[in-house]
Amino acid sequence: MIDSLISISITMFVLAFSGYVLMILKEKVYLNNNIVFLDHKNLNQEDLEDLDIKHFMLGSTEIMVGDEVKIMLENDNKFVGTVLGANKSNNTIAIITKGRDIEQLSIKSIRKLKVISRYGKFFTRF
């Protein structure tokens, strides 16, 4: 009885670890091919077509698509979400907020920006 429980536990551990390794390798392939995977049901192609910059500097902060950011605007509104990109002609940045809304924020109205986590951070440290 105990031997079968141990073998089941070891099998489940090996399967879970293998799944994790495969997920990490998939993310590495996406990162090498400049693909960012965002799972969002309200995101459509029209939202992405307006965005022409995927990697940019905002002040002294480097930002790219997929980074999770915390933004404070001039009117003290706060947004936490994932960066979709920027539009150079409109001077705006698009993010998906935690409430699953897509927000277009004027860069001039941003008072403070903090990067919470970077997309692909597991691979960018090496």
GROMACS .gro file of C-alpha atoms in nm:
model
  126
    1MET     CA    1   0.000   0.000   0.000
    2ILE     CA    2   0.270   0.248   0.100
    3ASP     CA    3   0.489   0.144  -0.194
    4SER     CA    4   0.209   0.222  -0.439
    5LEU     CA    5   0.149   0.563  -0.278
    6ILE     CA    6   0.518   0.644  -0.304
    7SER     CA    7   0.532   0.541  -0.669
    8ILE     CA    8   0.219   0.747  -0.746
    9SER     CA    9   0.370   1.048  -0.566
   10ILE     CA   10   0.697   1.014  -0.758
   11THR     CA   11   0.509   0.979  -1.088
   12MET     CA   12   0.299   1.289  -1.017
   13PHE     CA   13   0.610   1.487  -0.922
   14VAL     CA   14   0.790   1.384  -1.242
   15LEU     CA   15   0.486   1.477  -1.453
   16ALA     CA   16   0.447   1.817  -1.283
   17PHE     CA   17   0.817   1.894  -1.317
   18SER     CA   18   0.817   1.789  -1.682
   19GLY     CA   19   0.518   2.015  -1.750
   20TYR     CA   20   0.697   2.306  -1.586
   21VAL     CA   21   1.013   2.248  -1.792
   22LEU     CA   22   0.811   2.228  -2.114
   23MET     CA   23   0.630   2.553  -2.027
   24ILE     CA   24   0.964   2.727  -1.965
   25LEU     CA   25   1.100   2.600  -2.297
   26LYS     CA   26   0.786   2.720  -2.477
   27GLU     CA   27   0.829   3.066  -2.323
   28LYS     CA   28   1.195   3.067  -2.433
   29VAL     CA   29   1.094   2.988  -2.792
   30TYR     CA   30   0.831   3.264  -2.783
   31LEU     CA   31   1.085   3.512  -2.646
   32ASN     CA   32   1.343   3.422  -2.914
   33ASN     CA   33   1.081   3.474  -3.187
   34ASN     CA   34   0.959   3.804  -3.032
   35ILE     CA   35   0.615   3.657  -2.957
   36VAL     CA   36   0.427   3.768  -2.647
   37PHE     CA   37   0.137   3.548  -2.540
   38LEU     CA   38  -0.143   3.740  -2.366
   39ASP     CA   39  -0.452   3.547  -2.265
   40HIS     CA   40  -0.730   3.807  -2.275
   41LYS     CA   41  -1.080   3.752  -2.411
   42ASN     CA   42  -1.155   4.121  -2.483
   43LEU     CA   43  -0.834   4.180  -2.681
   44ASN     CA   44  -0.885   4.190  -3.057
   45GLN     CA   45  -0.675   4.267  -3.364
   46GLU     CA   46  -0.799   4.627  -3.395
   47ASP     CA   47  -0.659   4.709  -3.051
   48LEU     CA   48  -0.317   4.583  -3.155
   49GLU     CA   49  -0.310   4.744  -3.502
   50ASP     CA   50  -0.304   5.095  -3.353
   51LEU     CA   51   0.011   5.017  -3.155
   52ASP     CA   52   0.335   5.063  -3.346
   53ILE     CA   53   0.602   5.048  -3.073
   54LYS     CA   54   0.666   4.729  -2.875
   55HIS     CA   55   0.991   4.818  -2.697
   56PHE     CA   56   1.048   5.173  -2.573
   57MET     CA   57   1.188   5.397  -2.303
   58LEU     CA   58   0.962   5.607  -2.083
   59GLY     CA   59   1.189   5.847  -1.899
   60SER     CA   60   1.472   5.630  -1.771
   61THR     CA   61   1.257   5.313  -1.760
   62GLU     CA   62   1.281   5.053  -2.033
   63ILE     CA   63   0.943   4.898  -2.114
   64MET     CA   64   0.839   4.625  -2.352
   65VAL     CA   65   0.518   4.443  -2.438
   66GLY     CA   66   0.416   4.199  -2.167
   67ASP     CA   67   0.571   4.388  -1.876
   68GLU     CA   68   0.345   4.435  -1.576
   69VAL     CA   69   0.342   4.800  -1.465
   70LYS     CA   70   0.191   5.026  -1.203
   71ILE     CA   71   0.105   5.374  -1.333
   72MET     CA   72  -0.002   5.686  -1.144
   73LEU     CA   73  -0.151   5.967  -1.352
   74GLU     CA   74  -0.151   6.342  -1.287
   75ASN     CA   75  -0.511   6.323  -1.157
   76ASP     CA   76  -0.407   6.056  -0.900
   77ASN     CA   77  -0.576   5.770  -1.089
   78LYS     CA   78  -0.382   5.446  -1.054
   79PHE     CA   79  -0.363   5.163  -1.305
   80VAL     CA   80  -0.200   4.824  -1.268
   81GLY     CA   81  -0.177   4.611  -1.579
   82THR     CA   82   0.017   4.458  -1.862
   83VAL     CA   83   0.169   4.673  -2.138
   84LEU     CA   84   0.037   4.611  -2.490
   85GLY     CA   85   0.253   4.871  -2.662
   86ALA     CA   86   0.261   5.238  -2.754
   87ASN     CA   87   0.137   5.459  -3.035
   88LYS     CA   88   0.398   5.713  -3.140
   89SER     CA   89   0.164   5.939  -3.338
   90ASN     CA   90  -0.093   5.969  -3.055
   91ASN     CA   91   0.175   5.967  -2.783
   92THR     CA   92  -0.019   5.702  -2.588
   93ILE     CA   93   0.054   5.375  -2.413
   94ALA     CA   94  -0.197   5.087  -2.405
   95ILE     CA   95  -0.233   4.851  -2.108
   96ILE     CA   96  -0.465   4.570  -2.004
   97THR     CA   97  -0.576   4.649  -1.650
   98LYS     CA   98  -0.644   4.400  -1.374
   99GLY     CA   99  -1.016   4.460  -1.435
  100ARG     CA  100  -0.961   4.323  -1.790
  101ASP     CA  101  -1.020   4.660  -1.958
  102ILE     CA  102  -0.793   4.799  -2.228
  103GLU     CA  103  -0.681   5.153  -2.141
  104GLN     CA  104  -0.512   5.406  -2.370
  105LEU     CA  105  -0.313   5.644  -2.148
  106SER     CA  106  -0.151   5.967  -2.262
  107ILE     CA  107   0.221   5.964  -2.189
  108LYS     CA  108   0.207   6.332  -2.085
  109SER     CA  109  -0.042   6.251  -1.808
  110ILE     CA  110   0.179   5.983  -1.647
  111ARG     CA  111   0.332   6.109  -1.325
  112LYS     CA  112   0.492   5.787  -1.199
  113LEU     CA  113   0.558   5.448  -1.359
  114LYS     CA  114   0.694   5.139  -1.189
  115VAL     CA  115   0.768   4.805  -1.356
  116ILE     CA  116   0.636   4.529  -1.131
  117SER     CA  117   0.756   4.234  -1.337
  118ARG     CA  118   0.914   4.186  -1.676
  119TYR     CA  119   0.793   3.947  -1.943
  120GLY     CA  120   1.037   3.659  -1.982
  121LYS     CA  121   1.233   3.765  -1.673
  122PHE     CA  122   1.350   3.406  -1.622
  123PHE     CA  123   1.561   3.431  -1.938
  124THR     CA  124   1.668   3.796  -1.931
  125ARG     CA  125   1.889   3.756  -1.623
  126PHE     CA  126   2.136   3.523  -1.794
   0.00000   0.00000   0.00000
